[in-house]
XYZ file of C-alpha atoms in Angstrom:
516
model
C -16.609 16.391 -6.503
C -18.247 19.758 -4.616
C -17.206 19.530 -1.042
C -19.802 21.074 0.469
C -21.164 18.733 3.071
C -21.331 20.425 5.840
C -24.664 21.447 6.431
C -26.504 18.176 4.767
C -29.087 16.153 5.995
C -28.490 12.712 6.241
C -31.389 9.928 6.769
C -29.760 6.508 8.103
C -32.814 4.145 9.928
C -34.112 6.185 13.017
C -31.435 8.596 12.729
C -31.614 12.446 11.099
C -28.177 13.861 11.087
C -26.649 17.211 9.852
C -22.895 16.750 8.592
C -20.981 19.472 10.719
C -17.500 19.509 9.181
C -15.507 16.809 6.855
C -13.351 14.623 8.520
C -11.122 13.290 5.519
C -12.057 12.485 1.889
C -10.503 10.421 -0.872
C -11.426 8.687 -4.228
C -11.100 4.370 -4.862
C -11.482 5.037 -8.508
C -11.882 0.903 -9.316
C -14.810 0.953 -7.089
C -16.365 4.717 -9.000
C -16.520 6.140 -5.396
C -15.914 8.880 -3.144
C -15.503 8.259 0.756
C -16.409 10.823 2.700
C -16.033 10.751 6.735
C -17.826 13.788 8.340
C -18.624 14.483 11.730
C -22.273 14.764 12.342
C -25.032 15.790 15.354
C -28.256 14.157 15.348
C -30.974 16.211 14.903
C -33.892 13.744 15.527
C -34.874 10.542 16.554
C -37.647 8.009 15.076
C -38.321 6.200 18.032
C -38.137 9.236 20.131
C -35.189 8.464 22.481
C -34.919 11.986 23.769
C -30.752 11.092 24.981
C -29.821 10.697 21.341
C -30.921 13.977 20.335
C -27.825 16.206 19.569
C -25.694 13.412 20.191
C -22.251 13.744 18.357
C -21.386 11.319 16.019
C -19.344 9.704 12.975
C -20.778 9.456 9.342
C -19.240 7.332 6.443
C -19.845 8.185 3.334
C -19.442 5.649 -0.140
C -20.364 7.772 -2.598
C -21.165 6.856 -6.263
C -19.332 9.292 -8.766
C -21.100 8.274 -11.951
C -24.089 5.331 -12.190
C -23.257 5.172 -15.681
C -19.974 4.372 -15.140
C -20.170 1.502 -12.358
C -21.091 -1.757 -13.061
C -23.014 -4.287 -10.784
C -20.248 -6.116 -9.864
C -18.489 -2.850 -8.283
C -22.025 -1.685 -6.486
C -21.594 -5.503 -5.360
C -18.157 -5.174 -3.797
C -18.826 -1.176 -2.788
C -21.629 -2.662 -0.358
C -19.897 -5.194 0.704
C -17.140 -3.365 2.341
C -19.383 -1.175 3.879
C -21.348 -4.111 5.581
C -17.898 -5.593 6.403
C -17.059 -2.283 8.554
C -20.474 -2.357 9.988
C -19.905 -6.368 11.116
C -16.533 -5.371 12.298
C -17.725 -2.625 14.835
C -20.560 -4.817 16.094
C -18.095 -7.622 16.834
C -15.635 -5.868 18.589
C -18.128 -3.585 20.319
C -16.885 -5.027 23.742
C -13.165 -4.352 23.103
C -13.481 -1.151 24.705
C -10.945 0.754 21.821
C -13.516 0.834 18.881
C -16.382 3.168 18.064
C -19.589 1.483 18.214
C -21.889 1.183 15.177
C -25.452 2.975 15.798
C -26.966 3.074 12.142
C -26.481 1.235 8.799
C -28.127 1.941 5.222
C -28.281 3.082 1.764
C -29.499 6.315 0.453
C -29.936 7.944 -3.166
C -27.923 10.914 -4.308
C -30.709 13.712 -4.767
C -30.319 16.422 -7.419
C -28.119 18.756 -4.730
C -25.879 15.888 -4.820
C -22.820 14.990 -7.190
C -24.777 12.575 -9.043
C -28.322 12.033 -8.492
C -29.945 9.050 -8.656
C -26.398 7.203 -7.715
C -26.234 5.203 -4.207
C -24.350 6.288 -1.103
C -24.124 3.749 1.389
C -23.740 5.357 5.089
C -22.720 4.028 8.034
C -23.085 6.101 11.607
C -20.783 4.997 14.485
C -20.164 7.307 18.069
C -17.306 9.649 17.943
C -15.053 8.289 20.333
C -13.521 11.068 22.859
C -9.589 12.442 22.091
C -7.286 13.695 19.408
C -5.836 11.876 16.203
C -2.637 10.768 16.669
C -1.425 11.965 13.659
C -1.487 15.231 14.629
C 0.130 15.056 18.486
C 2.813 12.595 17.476
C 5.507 14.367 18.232
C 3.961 15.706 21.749
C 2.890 12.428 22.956
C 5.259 11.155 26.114
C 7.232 8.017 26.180
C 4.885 6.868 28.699
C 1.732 7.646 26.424
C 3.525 5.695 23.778
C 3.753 3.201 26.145
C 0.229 2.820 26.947
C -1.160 3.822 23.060
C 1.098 0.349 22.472
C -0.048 -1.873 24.876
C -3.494 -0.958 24.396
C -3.336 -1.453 20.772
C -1.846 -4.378 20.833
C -4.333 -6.145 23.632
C -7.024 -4.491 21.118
C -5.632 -6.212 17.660
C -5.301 -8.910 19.636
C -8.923 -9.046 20.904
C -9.515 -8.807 17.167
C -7.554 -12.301 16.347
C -8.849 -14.053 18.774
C -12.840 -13.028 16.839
C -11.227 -14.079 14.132
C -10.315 -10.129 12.487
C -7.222 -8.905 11.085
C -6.438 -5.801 11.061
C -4.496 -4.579 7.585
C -3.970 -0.178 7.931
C -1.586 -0.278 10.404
C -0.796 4.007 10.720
C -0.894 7.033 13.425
C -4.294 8.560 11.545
C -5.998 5.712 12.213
C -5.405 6.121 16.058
C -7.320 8.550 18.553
C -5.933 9.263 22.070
C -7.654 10.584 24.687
C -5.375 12.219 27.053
C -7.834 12.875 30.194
C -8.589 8.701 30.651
C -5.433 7.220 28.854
C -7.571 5.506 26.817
C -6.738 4.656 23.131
C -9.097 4.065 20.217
C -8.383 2.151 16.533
C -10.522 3.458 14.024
C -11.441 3.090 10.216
C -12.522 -0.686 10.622
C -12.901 -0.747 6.789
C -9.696 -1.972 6.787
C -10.474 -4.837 9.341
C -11.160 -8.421 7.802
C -12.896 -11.536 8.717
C -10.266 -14.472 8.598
C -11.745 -16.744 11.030
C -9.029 -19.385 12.606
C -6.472 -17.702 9.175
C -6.591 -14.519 11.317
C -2.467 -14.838 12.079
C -0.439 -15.403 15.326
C -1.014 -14.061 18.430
C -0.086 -10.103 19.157
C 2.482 -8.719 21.520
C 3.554 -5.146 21.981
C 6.503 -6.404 19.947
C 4.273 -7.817 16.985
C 5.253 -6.028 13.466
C 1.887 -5.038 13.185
C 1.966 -3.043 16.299
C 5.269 -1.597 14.827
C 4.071 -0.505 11.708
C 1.358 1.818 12.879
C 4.423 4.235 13.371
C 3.651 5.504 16.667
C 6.962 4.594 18.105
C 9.850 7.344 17.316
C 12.365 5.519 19.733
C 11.669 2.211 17.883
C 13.097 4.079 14.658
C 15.678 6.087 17.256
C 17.191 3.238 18.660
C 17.861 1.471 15.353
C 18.685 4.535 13.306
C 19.880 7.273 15.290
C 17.567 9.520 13.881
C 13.412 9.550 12.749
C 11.438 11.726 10.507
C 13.249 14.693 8.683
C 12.228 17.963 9.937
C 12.915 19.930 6.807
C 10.201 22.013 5.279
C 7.805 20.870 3.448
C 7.981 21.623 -0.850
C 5.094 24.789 -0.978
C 3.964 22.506 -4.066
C 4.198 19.073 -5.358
C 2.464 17.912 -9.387
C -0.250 15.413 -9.711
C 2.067 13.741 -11.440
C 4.596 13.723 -8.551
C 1.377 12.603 -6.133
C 0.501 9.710 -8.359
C 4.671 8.770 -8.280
C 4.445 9.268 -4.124
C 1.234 7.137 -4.079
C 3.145 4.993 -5.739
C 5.961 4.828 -3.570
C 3.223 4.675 -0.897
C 2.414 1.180 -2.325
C 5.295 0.196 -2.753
C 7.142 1.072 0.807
C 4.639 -0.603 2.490
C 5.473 -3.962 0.748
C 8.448 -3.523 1.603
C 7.811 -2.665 5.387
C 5.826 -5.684 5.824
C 8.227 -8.040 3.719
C 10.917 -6.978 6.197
C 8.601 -6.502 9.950
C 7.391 -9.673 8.798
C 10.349 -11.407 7.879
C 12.257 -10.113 10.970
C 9.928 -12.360 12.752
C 10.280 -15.143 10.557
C 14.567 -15.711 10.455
C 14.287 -15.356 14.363
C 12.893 -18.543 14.104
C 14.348 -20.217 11.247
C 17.506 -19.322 12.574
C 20.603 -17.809 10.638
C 23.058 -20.082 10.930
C 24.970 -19.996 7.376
C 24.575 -15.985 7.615
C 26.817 -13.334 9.586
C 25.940 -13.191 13.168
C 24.390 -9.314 12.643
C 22.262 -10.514 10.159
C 18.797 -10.083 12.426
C 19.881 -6.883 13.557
C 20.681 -5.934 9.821
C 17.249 -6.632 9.326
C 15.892 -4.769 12.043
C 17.392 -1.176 10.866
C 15.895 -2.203 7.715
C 12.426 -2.755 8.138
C 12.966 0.370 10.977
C 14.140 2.429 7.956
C 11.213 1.367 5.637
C 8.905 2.262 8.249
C 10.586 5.831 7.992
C 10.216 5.926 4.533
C 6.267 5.341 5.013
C 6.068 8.154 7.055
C 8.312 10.698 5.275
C 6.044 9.714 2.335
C 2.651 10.043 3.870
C 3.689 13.001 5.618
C 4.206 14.412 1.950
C 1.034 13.498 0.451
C -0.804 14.786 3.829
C 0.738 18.332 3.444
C -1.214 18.177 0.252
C -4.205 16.649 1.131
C -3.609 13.722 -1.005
C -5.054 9.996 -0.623
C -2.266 8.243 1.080
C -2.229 4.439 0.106
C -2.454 1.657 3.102
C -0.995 -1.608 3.326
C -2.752 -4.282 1.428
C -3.082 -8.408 2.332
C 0.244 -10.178 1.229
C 1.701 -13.584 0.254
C 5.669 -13.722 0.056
C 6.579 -17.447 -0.889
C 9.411 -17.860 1.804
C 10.238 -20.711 4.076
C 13.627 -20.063 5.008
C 16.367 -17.879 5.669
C 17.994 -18.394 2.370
C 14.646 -17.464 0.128
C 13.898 -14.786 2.553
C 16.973 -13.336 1.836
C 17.371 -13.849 -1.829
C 13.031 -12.374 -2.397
C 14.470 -9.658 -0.732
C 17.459 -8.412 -3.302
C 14.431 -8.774 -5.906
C 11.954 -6.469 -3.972
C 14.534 -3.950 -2.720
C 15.815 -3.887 -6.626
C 12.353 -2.873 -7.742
C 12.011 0.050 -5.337
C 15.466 1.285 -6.147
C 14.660 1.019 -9.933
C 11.130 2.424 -9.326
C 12.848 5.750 -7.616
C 14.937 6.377 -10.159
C 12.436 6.697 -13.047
C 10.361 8.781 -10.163
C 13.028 11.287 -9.519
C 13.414 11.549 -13.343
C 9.667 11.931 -14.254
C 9.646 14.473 -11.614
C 13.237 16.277 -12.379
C 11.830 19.319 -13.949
C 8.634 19.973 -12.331
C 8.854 18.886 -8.256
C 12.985 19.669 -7.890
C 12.501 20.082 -4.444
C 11.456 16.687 -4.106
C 14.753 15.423 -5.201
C 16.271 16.038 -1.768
C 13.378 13.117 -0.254
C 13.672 10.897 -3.128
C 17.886 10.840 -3.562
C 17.963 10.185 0.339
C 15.781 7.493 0.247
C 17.151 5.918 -3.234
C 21.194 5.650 -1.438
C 19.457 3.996 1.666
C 17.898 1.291 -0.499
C 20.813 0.488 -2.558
C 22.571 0.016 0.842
C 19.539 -2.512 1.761
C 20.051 -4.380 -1.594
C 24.423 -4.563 -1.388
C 23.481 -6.337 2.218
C 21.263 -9.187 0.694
C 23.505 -9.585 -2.639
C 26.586 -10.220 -0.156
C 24.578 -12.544 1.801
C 23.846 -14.437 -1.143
C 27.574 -14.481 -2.603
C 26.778 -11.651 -4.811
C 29.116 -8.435 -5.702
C 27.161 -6.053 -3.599
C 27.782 -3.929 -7.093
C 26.877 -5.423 -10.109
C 26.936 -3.002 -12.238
C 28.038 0.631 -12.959
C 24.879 2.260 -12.901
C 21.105 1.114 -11.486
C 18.097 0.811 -13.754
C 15.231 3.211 -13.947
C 11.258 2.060 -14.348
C 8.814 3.726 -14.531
C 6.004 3.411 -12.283
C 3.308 1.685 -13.894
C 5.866 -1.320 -14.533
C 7.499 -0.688 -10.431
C 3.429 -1.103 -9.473
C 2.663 -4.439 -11.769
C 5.877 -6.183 -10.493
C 5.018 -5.556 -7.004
C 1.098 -7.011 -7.585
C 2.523 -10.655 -7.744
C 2.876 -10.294 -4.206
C -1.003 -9.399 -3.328
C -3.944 -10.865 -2.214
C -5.858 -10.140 -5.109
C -9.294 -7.830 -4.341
C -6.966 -6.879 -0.510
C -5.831 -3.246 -1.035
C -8.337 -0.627 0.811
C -6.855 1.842 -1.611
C -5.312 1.083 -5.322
C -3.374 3.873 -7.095
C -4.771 4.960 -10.360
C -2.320 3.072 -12.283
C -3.103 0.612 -15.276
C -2.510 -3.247 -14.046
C -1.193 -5.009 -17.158
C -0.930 -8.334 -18.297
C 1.428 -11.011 -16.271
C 4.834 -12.277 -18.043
C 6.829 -15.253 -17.001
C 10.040 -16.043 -17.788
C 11.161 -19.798 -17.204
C 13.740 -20.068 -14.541
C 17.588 -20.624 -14.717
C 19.633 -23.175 -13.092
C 20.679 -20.891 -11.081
C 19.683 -17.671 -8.826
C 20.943 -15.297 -11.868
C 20.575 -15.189 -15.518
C 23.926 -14.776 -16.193
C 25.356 -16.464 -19.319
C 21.942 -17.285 -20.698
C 22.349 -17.109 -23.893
C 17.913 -17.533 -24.744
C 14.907 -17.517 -22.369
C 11.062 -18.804 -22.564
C 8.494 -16.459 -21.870
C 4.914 -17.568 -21.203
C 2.022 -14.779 -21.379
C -1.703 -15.232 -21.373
C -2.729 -14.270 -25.656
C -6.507 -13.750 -24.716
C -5.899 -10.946 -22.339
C -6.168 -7.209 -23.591
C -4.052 -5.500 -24.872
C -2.327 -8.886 -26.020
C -5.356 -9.594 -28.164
C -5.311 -6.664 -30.102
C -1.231 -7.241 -31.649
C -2.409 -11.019 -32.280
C -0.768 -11.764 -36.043
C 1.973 -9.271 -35.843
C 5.533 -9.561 -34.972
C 6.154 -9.438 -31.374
C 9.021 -8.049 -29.570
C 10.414 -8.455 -25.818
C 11.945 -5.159 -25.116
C 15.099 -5.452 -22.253
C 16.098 -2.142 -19.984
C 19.191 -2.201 -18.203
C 21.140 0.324 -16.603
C 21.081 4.035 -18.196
C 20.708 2.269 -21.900
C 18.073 3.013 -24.346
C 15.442 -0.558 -24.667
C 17.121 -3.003 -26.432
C 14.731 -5.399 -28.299
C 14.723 -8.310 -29.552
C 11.975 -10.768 -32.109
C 10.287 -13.599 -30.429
C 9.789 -16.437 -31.953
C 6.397 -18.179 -31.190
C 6.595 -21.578 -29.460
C 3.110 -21.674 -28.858
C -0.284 -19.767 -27.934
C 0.687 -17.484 -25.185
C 4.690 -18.825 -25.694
C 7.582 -17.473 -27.369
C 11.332 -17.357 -27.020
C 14.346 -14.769 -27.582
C 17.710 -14.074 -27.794
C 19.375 -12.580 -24.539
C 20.784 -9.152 -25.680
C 24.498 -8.864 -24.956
C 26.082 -7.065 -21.885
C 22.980 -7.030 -19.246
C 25.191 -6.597 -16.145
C 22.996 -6.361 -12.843
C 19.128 -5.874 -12.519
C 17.571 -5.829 -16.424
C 13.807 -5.505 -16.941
C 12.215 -7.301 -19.918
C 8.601 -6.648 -21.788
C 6.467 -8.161 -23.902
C 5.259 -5.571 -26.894
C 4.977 -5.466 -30.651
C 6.693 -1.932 -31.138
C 10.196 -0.641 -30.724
C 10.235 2.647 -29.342
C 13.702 4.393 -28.133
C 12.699 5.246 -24.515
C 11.332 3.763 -21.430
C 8.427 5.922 -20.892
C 6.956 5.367 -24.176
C 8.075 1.165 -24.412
C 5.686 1.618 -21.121
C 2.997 2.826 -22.857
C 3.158 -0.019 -25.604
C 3.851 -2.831 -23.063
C 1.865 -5.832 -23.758
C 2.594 -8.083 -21.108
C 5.311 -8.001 -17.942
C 7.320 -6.373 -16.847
C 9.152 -9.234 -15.594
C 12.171 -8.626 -13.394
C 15.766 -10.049 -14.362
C 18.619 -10.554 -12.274
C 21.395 -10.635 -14.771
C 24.337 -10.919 -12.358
């Protein structure tokens, strides 16, 4: 898409504006659109209110890339969102920290435009006074902090108590405005309506508030150190920014699992557990916070969509599952790293440096919840590698469906379910049950044919082995021998010798297998 706004007219209800320079701009390929935020001047007025004339403000952008290509059902959702934003800033208008809305609407791409004849929906809200936190982070005073917290915090809160939730929680979406001390949350497109669902109240101390990164001494205290200050790489792949955007998606999982669940073993208590256990916990969701940032940091050196946090649903209650959910999510990332750094080996080497750093610190995560579950904190010889289309689909289970403001451009595939052991590990299991739905695509297609579930563990090439059909949709098969650790298993009906291509023929899963 031509980035030449600047300069464009824009026609939203009484308002005339000319785009003056492009705030930020990024692609939500499931939706076909482009979003565009530009700053903007108003060149005339309808109703003739001389004080808006040249007025600063805000323009959003939801661009349709292709009208062939969208459906109804997308142009459905695409508006949707945008009148979400729009009911959003009119809501929490008297908050004092949000932009104000001033014009909402729906034009039609001309033939200057990338594709005339599709819809852009705009929205046109005040530019608020100050600079973007991203960008002064590392200038901003403790006592700035201070106030950028407690202001944010009394705002999300004002936002709960309307009955909003707030779900992008990072420094870009933050202005500060040094000459009042007054701070301002932005990009209410990622602000929902939950009525009386909309969570627990919000302290200063919430994990929210915590994972907007702001906070260096939050990640200082815990870690004894914050963001690396190494140089940049001078280029990164696309292939290496769909892997980050990946580990985008993944990291903040993670980040929320862990603020989240920080919050939650306070109260539940951690009796049968070491006495450090909550302050184990703390350094960890501290590091993953870390991890966000080094990542985003990455992809915004190369002006590449960074992923926010999506809604979640973890199904904890206690201590104990809390724990044990958390040796399966930490495995994933590990695993989901290590196919990363060796997609990437050849073409982004000096990206290894970020990715082995990070990989070490995560396996130290997952030995802590294996030996609080009676576990070896080494199960094996050597981790297993995924790649990141499987890493993405194991992590979905976990998300509000229809939640993410941003999806990577990765393929979702078909569910698989395994049926439970008596126990937390599938160790001496000699056969399992797996249940898939036969209707979905690309199941469909292999329907008749012999069907395979293909098991990666460890540095191994797949190991497969036949399924016998108990069912529609149900089959069962042998347990290779020698699966130490974390083993991945797929549905597919070919056999090929590598993980990269058994991803491209997966059918169904993967589905993630503690072995021992």
């Amino acid at each position: 898409m031509p980035r030449k706004w600047p300069g464009k007219i824009v026609k939203c209800e009484n308002l005339t504006i000319k785009l003056t320079s492009v705030l930020s701009e990024r692609y939500i390929h499931g939706l076909g659109e482009c979003v565009v935020v530009a700053d903007g001047q108003c060149v005339s007025v309808a109703d003739g209110k001389p004080e808006e004339i040249d007025k600063l403000v805000v323009v959003k952008l939801r661009v349709e890339l292709d009208p062939e290509t969208v459906d109804d059902d997308d142009r459905e959702v695409a508006m949707r969102i945008a009148a979400m934003e729009w009911a959003a800033l009119m809501e929490l208008v008297d908050s004092g920290h949000t932009p104000h809305s001033l014009a909402l609407g729906t034009m039609i791409q001309d033939q200057s435009m990338p594709h005339p004849g599709g819809y852009i929906h705009v929205l046109v809200m005040t530019k608020v006074p100050g600079q973007n936190v991203q960008q002064i982070l590392l200038d901003l005073t403790e006592e700035e902090r201070a106030i950028i917290r407690n202001q944010l915090a009394s705002t999300l809160e004002y936002m709960r108590l309307k009955g909003w939730r707030y779900y992008d929680p990072k420094p870009s979406n933050l202005i500060w405005d040094s000459k009042t001390s007054q701070m301002y949350l932005v990009d209410l497109e990622a602000a929902d309506y939950l009525g009386k669902f909309a969570g627990d109240k919000i302290t200063p101390e919430s994990g929210i508030v915590e994972m907007f990164g702001v906070w260096e001494e939050f990640a200082h205290r815990k870690l004894g150190g914050g963001l690396p200050n190494i140089e940049a790489p001078s280029f990164i792949s696309q292939s290496a920014i769909l892997g980050l955007q990946v580990a985008n998606f993944l990291e903040n999982l993670e980040a929320f699992f862990f603020v989240d669940g920080l919050k939650n073993i306070t109260t539940w208590g951690i009796n049968e557990y070491p006495n450090d256990t909550i302050k184990v916990v703390g350094k960890i969701a501290a590091q993953e916070i870390v991890h966000i940032a080094t990542i985003v940091n990455l992809l915004n050196t190369f002006d590449a969509t960074t992923i926010p946090p999506c809604k979640y649903s973890f199904p904890v209650t206690s201590t104990k599952e809390f724990l044990a959910l958390s040796n399966i999510i930490t495995s994933v990332g590990i695993s989901a790293i290590i196919g990363l750094s060796e997609s990437i080996a050849a073409t982004d080497p000096t990206l290894m440096k970020f990715l082995s750093s990070i990989t070490t610190v995560e396996s130290r995560h997952d030995a802590f919840f294996r030996i609080t579950d009676g576990e070896a904190p080494n199960p094996a010889p050597f981790d297993t590698g995924i790649s990141s289309i499987w890493a993405y689909n194991l992590a979905l289970s976990f998300v509000v469906p229809g939640s993410c403001p941003v999806e990577p451009p990765v393929p979702i595939l078909p569910t698989l379910s395994v049926s439970l052991p008596s126990g937390p590990r599938f160790a001496n299991t000699s056969a399992m049950e797996f249940t898939w739905d036969s209707k979905q695509t690309p199941v469909s297609f292999e329907a008749g044919k012999q069907l395979f579930i293909g098991w990666v563990n460890q540095l191994n090439v797949p190991v497969y082995t036949k399924l016998t059909p108990m069912g529609e949709g149900k089959g069962k098969s042998n347990v290779p021998y020698g699966l130490e650790g974390v083993a991945f298993a797929v549905l597919t009906s070919q056999r090929p010798d590598d993980i990269n291509d058994l991803t491209s023929t997966t059918l169904a899963g993967p589905v993630i297998l503690p072995m021992s």
